[in-house]
Coordinates of C-alpha atoms in Angstrom, one line a residue:
M5 CA 0.1 0.0 0.2
A6 CA 2.8 2.3 0.8
M7 CA 4.4 2.0 -2.6
L8 CA 1.0 2.6 -4.4
D9 CA 0.6 5.7 -2.2
I10 CA 3.7 6.8 -3.5
N11 CA 3.1 6.1 -7.0
K12 CA -0.2 7.9 -6.6
T13 CA 1.4 10.9 -5.2
K14 CA 4.0 10.9 -8.2
A15 CA 1.0 10.6 -10.5
L16 CA -0.7 13.5 -9.1
A17 CA 2.2 15.7 -9.0
S18 CA 3.6 14.8 -12.6
F19 CA 0.2 15.5 -14.2
W20 CA -0.1 19.2 -12.4
I21 CA 3.3 20.0 -13.8
F22 CA 2.4 18.3 -17.2
G23 CA -0.7 20.8 -17.2
L24 CA 1.4 23.7 -16.2
C25 CA 4.3 23.3 -18.7
N26 CA 2.0 22.1 -21.6
N27 CA -0.2 25.4 -21.4
F28 CA 2.6 27.6 -20.5
G29 CA 3.9 28.3 -23.9
Y30 CA 0.2 28.9 -25.4
V31 CA -0.5 31.3 -22.5
L32 CA 3.0 33.0 -23.0
M33 CA 2.3 33.8 -26.7
L34 CA -1.1 35.2 -26.1
S35 CA 0.5 37.3 -23.0
A36 CA 3.0 38.8 -25.2
A37 CA 0.6 39.1 -28.3
Y38 CA 0.5 42.9 -28.0
D39 CA 4.1 43.2 -27.9
I40 CA 4.5 40.9 -30.9
N41 CA 2.3 43.1 -33.0
K42 CA 4.0 46.1 -31.6
T43 CA 6.7 45.3 -33.9
D44 CA 5.0 46.9 -36.7
S45 CA 2.7 49.3 -35.2
E46 CA 3.0 51.2 -31.7
S47 CA -0.5 52.9 -31.9
Y48 CA -3.4 52.0 -29.9
C49 CA -6.1 49.9 -31.8
S50 CA -3.7 48.9 -34.8
R51 CA -5.2 47.4 -37.8
R52 CA -3.5 44.0 -36.9
T53 CA -5.4 42.7 -33.9
T54 CA -3.9 40.1 -31.3
G55 CA -6.5 37.8 -33.0
A56 CA -3.9 37.1 -35.5
I57 CA -1.3 35.9 -32.8
L58 CA -4.3 33.7 -31.3
L59 CA -5.1 32.1 -35.0
A60 CA -1.3 31.2 -35.1
D61 CA -1.5 29.8 -31.4
I62 CA -4.6 27.8 -32.0
L63 CA -5.1 26.7 -35.8
P64 CA -2.2 24.0 -35.7
T65 CA -3.6 22.7 -32.4
L66 CA -7.1 22.3 -33.8
F67 CA -5.3 20.5 -36.8
I68 CA -3.3 18.1 -34.6
K69 CA -6.3 17.5 -32.3
L70 CA -8.5 16.4 -35.6
I71 CA -6.0 14.1 -37.0
N72 CA -4.8 12.6 -33.6
P73 CA -7.5 9.9 -33.7
L74 CA -6.1 8.5 -36.9
F75 CA -2.5 8.1 -35.8
A76 CA -1.7 8.9 -32.3
H77 CA -2.6 5.5 -30.6
K78 CA 0.4 3.9 -32.9
I79 CA 2.9 6.1 -31.1
H80 CA 4.5 5.3 -28.0
Y81 CA 4.0 8.0 -25.4
N82 CA 7.8 8.2 -24.8
I83 CA 8.1 9.7 -28.2
K84 CA 5.0 11.8 -28.2
V85 CA 6.0 13.5 -24.9
T86 CA 9.5 14.2 -25.9
A87 CA 8.7 15.5 -29.2
C88 CA 6.3 17.8 -27.5
C89 CA 9.2 18.9 -25.0
V90 CA 11.4 19.6 -28.0
I91 CA 8.9 21.3 -30.3
S92 CA 8.0 23.8 -27.3
A93 CA 11.8 24.7 -26.6
A94 CA 12.1 25.3 -30.3
S95 CA 9.4 27.5 -30.6
L96 CA 10.7 29.9 -27.6
I97 CA 13.9 30.3 -29.0
M98 CA 12.0 31.1 -32.6
V99 CA 10.0 33.9 -31.1
A100 CA 13.0 35.2 -28.7
S101 CA 15.2 35.6 -31.5
A102 CA 13.4 36.5 -34.5
H103 CA 13.7 40.0 -36.1
H104 CA 10.9 39.4 -38.8
Y105 CA 7.4 39.3 -37.9
G106 CA 6.8 36.1 -40.2
L107 CA 9.4 34.2 -38.4
T108 CA 7.8 35.4 -35.0
I109 CA 4.5 33.8 -36.1
F110 CA 6.4 30.6 -37.1
G111 CA 7.5 30.3 -33.5
V112 CA 4.0 30.9 -32.4
V113 CA 2.7 28.1 -34.6
L114 CA 5.5 25.7 -33.2
A115 CA 4.2 26.5 -29.7
S116 CA 0.5 25.6 -30.9
I117 CA 1.7 22.1 -32.3
S118 CA 3.6 21.4 -28.8
S119 CA 0.5 22.5 -26.8
G120 CA -2.1 20.6 -29.0
F121 CA -0.2 17.4 -29.3
G122 CA 0.8 17.8 -25.5
E123 CA -3.1 18.1 -24.7
V124 CA -4.3 15.1 -26.3
T125 CA -1.6 13.1 -25.4
F126 CA -1.6 13.9 -21.7
L127 CA -5.7 13.5 -21.7
A128 CA -5.2 10.3 -23.3
M129 CA -2.5 9.5 -20.7
T130 CA -4.8 10.1 -17.8
S131 CA -6.9 7.0 -18.8
H132 CA -4.1 4.8 -17.4
F133 CA -4.3 6.4 -13.9
E134 CA -7.2 6.9 -11.4
K135 CA -9.7 9.8 -12.1
S136 CA -7.9 12.2 -9.4
V137 CA -5.3 13.1 -12.0
I138 CA -8.0 14.8 -14.1
T139 CA -8.2 17.2 -11.2
S140 CA -4.4 17.7 -11.2
W141 CA -3.9 18.2 -14.9
S142 CA -6.9 20.8 -14.9
S143 CA -5.3 22.6 -11.9
G144 CA -2.0 22.6 -13.7
T145 CA -3.4 24.3 -16.8
G146 CA -5.0 26.6 -15.0
T147 CA -1.8 27.5 -12.7
A148 CA 0.1 27.9 -16.2
G149 CA -2.5 30.7 -17.1
I150 CA -1.4 32.6 -13.9
L151 CA 2.0 32.0 -14.3
G152 CA 2.4 32.6 -17.7
A153 CA 0.6 35.9 -17.8
S154 CA 2.2 37.0 -14.3
L155 CA 5.9 36.1 -15.1
Y156 CA 5.6 37.5 -18.3
L157 CA 4.2 41.0 -16.7
L158 CA 6.9 40.9 -14.1
F159 CA 10.1 40.2 -15.9
T160 CA 9.1 42.4 -18.7
Q161 CA 9.5 45.3 -16.1
F162 CA 13.1 44.9 -16.0
L163 CA 13.9 42.4 -19.1
T164 CA 13.1 42.9 -22.8
P165 CA 10.5 40.5 -24.1
S166 CA 13.1 38.4 -25.9
Q167 CA 15.1 38.0 -22.9
T168 CA 11.9 37.1 -20.8
I169 CA 11.1 34.6 -23.4
Y170 CA 14.5 33.0 -23.3
L171 CA 14.1 32.5 -19.6
M172 CA 11.1 30.3 -20.1
L173 CA 12.9 27.6 -21.8
I174 CA 13.3 26.0 -18.3
V175 CA 9.4 25.1 -18.5
P176 CA 10.0 22.6 -21.3
T177 CA 12.8 21.3 -19.6
A178 CA 11.0 20.8 -16.4
E179 CA 8.0 18.7 -18.3
L180 CA 10.6 16.5 -19.9
L181 CA 12.3 15.7 -16.7
T182 CA 9.0 15.2 -14.9
Y183 CA 8.1 12.5 -17.5
W184 CA 11.3 10.6 -17.4
L185 CA 12.3 11.0 -13.9
L186 CA 9.1 11.5 -11.6
L187 CA 6.2 9.8 -13.2
V188 CA 5.7 6.0 -12.6
R189 CA 5.0 4.8 -16.3
P190 CA 2.8 1.9 -15.9
A191 CA 3.1 -1.0 -18.0
T192 CA -0.2 -0.6 -19.9
F193 CA 1.5 2.1 -22.0
N194 CA 3.0 -0.8 -23.9
E195 CA -0.5 -2.5 -24.4
G196 CA -3.7 -2.1 -26.5
S197 CA -6.7 -0.8 -25.3
D198 CA -8.2 -4.3 -24.7
G199 CA -5.0 -5.0 -22.3
F200 CA -5.9 -1.8 -20.2
K201 CA -5.4 -2.4 -16.5
P202 CA -5.3 0.9 -14.0
L203 CA -2.1 1.2 -12.3
L204 CA -3.6 2.5 -9.3
P205 CA -6.9 0.8 -8.1
E206 CA -10.1 3.2 -7.4
A207 CA -13.2 2.3 -5.6
D208 CA -15.5 3.9 -8.5
S209 CA -14.4 3.1 -12.0
G210 CA -17.3 5.3 -13.4
G211 CA -17.5 3.0 -16.2
D212 CA -20.5 1.0 -15.7
N213 CA -23.0 2.8 -17.7
D214 CA -22.4 2.7 -21.5
S215 CA -22.7 6.3 -22.6
L216 CA -20.9 5.7 -25.7
Q217 CA -22.1 2.9 -28.1
E218 CA -20.5 -0.5 -27.4
A219 CA -19.8 -0.9 -31.2
S220 CA -16.7 1.2 -31.3
S221 CA -16.0 -0.3 -34.8
P222 CA -18.3 -1.1 -38.2
P223 CA -20.3 -4.3 -38.0
P224 CA -18.2 -7.4 -38.6
A225 CA -20.1 -8.2 -41.7
V226 CA -19.1 -5.4 -43.3
E227 CA -15.1 -4.5 -44.0
Y228 CA -14.2 -1.0 -44.1
H229 CA -11.1 0.7 -45.3
P230 CA -9.1 1.9 -42.1
V231 CA -9.6 5.7 -42.8
V232 CA -13.4 5.0 -43.4
A233 CA -13.6 3.0 -40.1
A234 CA -11.8 5.8 -38.0
L235 CA -14.3 8.3 -39.4
I236 CA -17.4 6.2 -38.7
K237 CA -15.9 5.6 -35.2
L238 CA -15.4 9.5 -34.7
L239 CA -18.8 10.4 -36.1
R240 CA -20.4 7.7 -33.9
N241 CA -18.6 9.0 -30.8
L242 CA -18.8 12.7 -31.4
K243 CA -22.8 12.1 -31.4
E244 CA -22.8 10.5 -28.1
L245 CA -20.3 13.5 -26.7
S246 CA -22.2 16.3 -28.7
Y247 CA -23.4 18.0 -25.3
Y248 CA -19.8 18.4 -23.7
V249 CA -18.6 19.4 -27.4
F250 CA -20.8 22.1 -28.1
S251 CA -20.6 23.3 -24.3
L252 CA -17.0 23.8 -24.6
M253 CA -16.9 25.0 -28.1
L254 CA -19.5 27.9 -26.9
V255 CA -17.7 28.9 -23.8
Y256 CA -14.4 29.1 -25.7
F257 CA -15.7 30.9 -28.4
S258 CA -17.3 33.6 -26.1
E259 CA -14.2 34.0 -24.0
Y260 CA -11.3 34.4 -26.7
T261 CA -13.4 36.5 -28.7
I262 CA -13.6 38.8 -25.6
N263 CA -9.7 38.3 -24.9
Q264 CA -8.3 38.7 -28.2
G265 CA -11.0 41.0 -30.1
L266 CA -11.9 43.2 -27.5
F267 CA -9.4 43.4 -24.6
E268 CA -7.0 45.6 -26.7
V269 CA -9.2 48.3 -27.1
L270 CA -10.7 48.3 -23.5
C271 CA -8.3 51.2 -22.5
Y272 CA -8.9 53.5 -19.4
G273 CA -7.4 56.7 -19.2
S274 CA -8.2 57.1 -15.5
F275 CA -6.0 54.0 -14.7
Q276 CA -2.4 55.5 -15.1
L277 CA -0.8 52.7 -17.1
N278 CA -0.4 52.3 -21.1
M279 CA -2.4 50.2 -23.2
T280 CA 0.4 47.7 -23.2
K281 CA 0.5 47.2 -19.2
Q282 CA -3.5 47.3 -19.2
Y283 CA -3.8 44.2 -21.6
K284 CA -1.2 42.3 -19.6
I285 CA -3.1 42.8 -16.4
Y286 CA -6.4 41.9 -18.1
Q287 CA -4.5 38.3 -18.9
V288 CA -3.5 37.9 -15.6
L289 CA -7.0 38.4 -13.8
Y290 CA -8.4 36.2 -16.6
Q291 CA -5.8 33.4 -15.8
V292 CA -6.4 33.7 -12.1
G293 CA -10.2 33.0 -12.6
V294 CA -9.4 30.0 -14.8
T295 CA -6.8 28.6 -12.4
I296 CA -9.4 28.9 -9.3
S297 CA -11.9 27.3 -11.2
R298 CA -9.8 24.6 -12.9
S299 CA -8.7 23.7 -9.1
S300 CA -12.4 23.1 -7.8
A301 CA -13.3 19.5 -9.2
S302 CA -12.3 18.2 -6.0
L303 CA -14.5 20.2 -4.1
I304 CA -17.3 20.8 -6.3
H305 CA -19.1 19.2 -9.3
F306 CA -21.4 20.5 -11.7
R307 CA -23.5 18.5 -14.3
Q308 CA -25.3 21.1 -16.1
V309 CA -22.0 22.5 -18.0
H310 CA -24.3 24.2 -20.8
I311 CA -25.1 27.0 -18.0
F312 CA -21.0 28.4 -18.0
S313 CA -21.6 28.5 -22.0
I314 CA -24.7 30.6 -21.4
L315 CA -23.1 33.0 -18.9
Q316 CA -20.2 33.5 -21.0
C317 CA -22.3 34.5 -24.0
V318 CA -23.6 37.1 -21.6
N319 CA -20.2 38.1 -20.8
L320 CA -19.5 38.6 -24.4
I321 CA -22.4 41.1 -25.0
I322 CA -21.5 43.1 -22.0
F323 CA -17.8 43.7 -23.2
A324 CA -18.8 44.1 -26.7
L325 CA -21.1 46.9 -25.5
E326 CA -18.2 48.3 -23.2
A327 CA -15.8 48.0 -26.2
R328 CA -18.2 50.3 -28.2
Y329 CA -19.8 52.7 -25.8
A330 CA -17.4 52.8 -22.8
F331 CA -20.3 52.8 -20.4
I332 CA -18.4 51.2 -17.4
P333 CA -17.3 53.8 -15.0
S334 CA -14.3 52.5 -13.6
I335 CA -11.5 49.9 -14.8
Y336 CA -11.9 47.9 -11.5
I337 CA -15.4 46.9 -12.6
T338 CA -13.7 45.5 -15.8
F339 CA -11.2 44.0 -13.8
V340 CA -13.8 41.7 -11.7
L341 CA -15.7 41.1 -15.0
I342 CA -12.7 39.7 -16.4
F343 CA -11.9 37.6 -13.3
W344 CA -15.7 36.1 -13.6
E345 CA -15.1 35.3 -17.2
G346 CA -12.1 33.2 -16.1
L347 CA -13.9 31.4 -13.8
L348 CA -16.6 30.4 -16.2
G349 CA -14.3 29.2 -18.7
G350 CA -12.2 27.1 -16.1
A351 CA -15.3 25.5 -14.6
C352 CA -16.6 24.5 -18.1
Y353 CA -13.7 23.0 -18.9
V354 CA -12.8 20.9 -15.9
N355 CA -16.5 19.7 -15.1
A356 CA -16.9 18.6 -18.9
F357 CA -13.8 16.2 -18.6
Y358 CA -14.5 15.3 -15.2
R359 CA -18.2 14.1 -16.2
I360 CA -16.9 12.3 -19.5
Y361 CA -14.1 10.5 -17.2
Q362 CA -17.3 9.5 -14.9
E363 CA -19.7 8.3 -17.2
V364 CA -17.5 6.8 -20.5
P365 CA -16.5 3.2 -20.1
H366 CA -12.5 2.4 -19.5
K367 CA -12.4 0.8 -23.2
D368 CA -13.6 4.2 -24.9
R369 CA -12.3 6.7 -22.3
E370 CA -9.0 7.6 -23.7
Y371 CA -10.5 8.0 -27.1
A372 CA -13.2 10.2 -25.7
L373 CA -11.1 12.6 -23.9
G374 CA -9.0 13.1 -26.8
L375 CA -12.0 13.7 -29.2
V376 CA -13.7 16.3 -26.8
S377 CA -10.3 18.2 -26.6
C378 CA -11.0 19.3 -30.0
S379 CA -13.9 21.4 -29.1
D380 CA -12.2 24.2 -27.1
S381 CA -9.7 24.6 -30.1
T382 CA -12.7 24.8 -32.5
G383 CA -14.3 27.5 -30.5
I384 CA -10.8 29.3 -30.1
T385 CA -10.4 29.2 -33.8
L386 CA -14.0 30.5 -34.7
A387 CA -13.2 33.5 -32.2
G388 CA -9.9 34.0 -33.9
I389 CA -11.5 34.6 -37.3
V390 CA -14.3 37.1 -35.9
S391 CA -12.0 38.9 -33.8
F392 CA -10.8 40.9 -36.9
P393 CA -14.1 42.4 -38.1
I394 CA -15.3 43.1 -34.6
H395 CA -11.8 44.6 -33.5
N396 CA -11.8 47.0 -36.8
A397 CA -15.5 47.8 -36.4
I398 CA -15.0 49.0 -33.0
C399 CA -11.7 50.9 -33.5
Q400 CA -13.2 53.0 -36.3
Y401 CA -15.3 54.6 -33.8
R402 CA -13.1 54.2 -30.6
K403 CA -9.7 55.3 -32.0
S404 CA -10.8 59.2 -32.2
R405 CA -12.3 59.1 -28.7
A406 CA -9.6 57.1 -26.5
P407 CA -7.6 58.9 -23.7
P408 CA -4.1 59.8 -24.8
I409 CA -2.7 57.4 -22.4
C410 CA -3.7 54.5 -24.6
F411 CA -1.3 55.7 -27.5
K412 CA 1.5 55.7 -25.4

């Protein structure tokens, strides 16, 4: 029992670190988005929205998640995790050293590939451990938000953005060392799904009911091409998981439309910091909210995750009206709303994945967790696309009315 307790503790710690390190680069790029765009334009409400950085930071992730069910199960976790860490380090070096906007965007794309591949890899990996590692993973991803945004805000006070990003190379290094030196890797890593046996016993397997259809492959009487069979399985399981897919998609669409389409035009002259610093503070507050709610699964659970999506849509309407008409009298009210926005997004994420872990049988759980992880990326991608026209439309009105400090 003592050995099992040690293994459990190591697993919980490892997945917390995995969540932290895997999401760190993604958050760092979004926190640095305003500085990256300033390469070409120093003015408030520039024609290039930070939504451009968002698209570069999410489209490769979405692509990786969509094709992941077709091939990822054929690659050992040792290779997948190592690849994620190497690509993450390469992305940081590229962004920090690039002197051309196009090369910087390529570095952001590498960060997206690493984050997307890492997310589906680690979420699938949780199926080899007991369900408590889901909470550890979610808490780690939330903590990545706080640390990524806060450390960037802190270090750029006395270092250049490039020096700050070089310093963050310690993150993929820590991720790699955790996998190889801390995590006790189960023998099931080397087995197919039929040979699954949990490394750590759990009292409630959560897999007695059949939420997913028992037939995870086409009827035996009909033989399909492997690609066709994979697509049939994808569509069948997508139908079963549609509630969680669309709830996550909507909540992420709303919050990232706010973050990357509206944050950079929410400038308050009464708050004596320039737009660059105001934007970084917005990102920190949002990530604090995300972290708190993503760490709450061990205390409270919600079945009706669509409630968070609806409330986030209300937030989007409020922020859009504020960006257009500037009716909120104090930036501190906006701070509270941003914190609330983060709470809603994090709560939807952690409760959706917790319910999937509870409801889906063991044999389908690994596939289901990877499949649903596509929904947040889809919502973020749509947000990146619509942020361009929203940003430009609001800027046409706000630019001539913004306080002078916004242009510094």
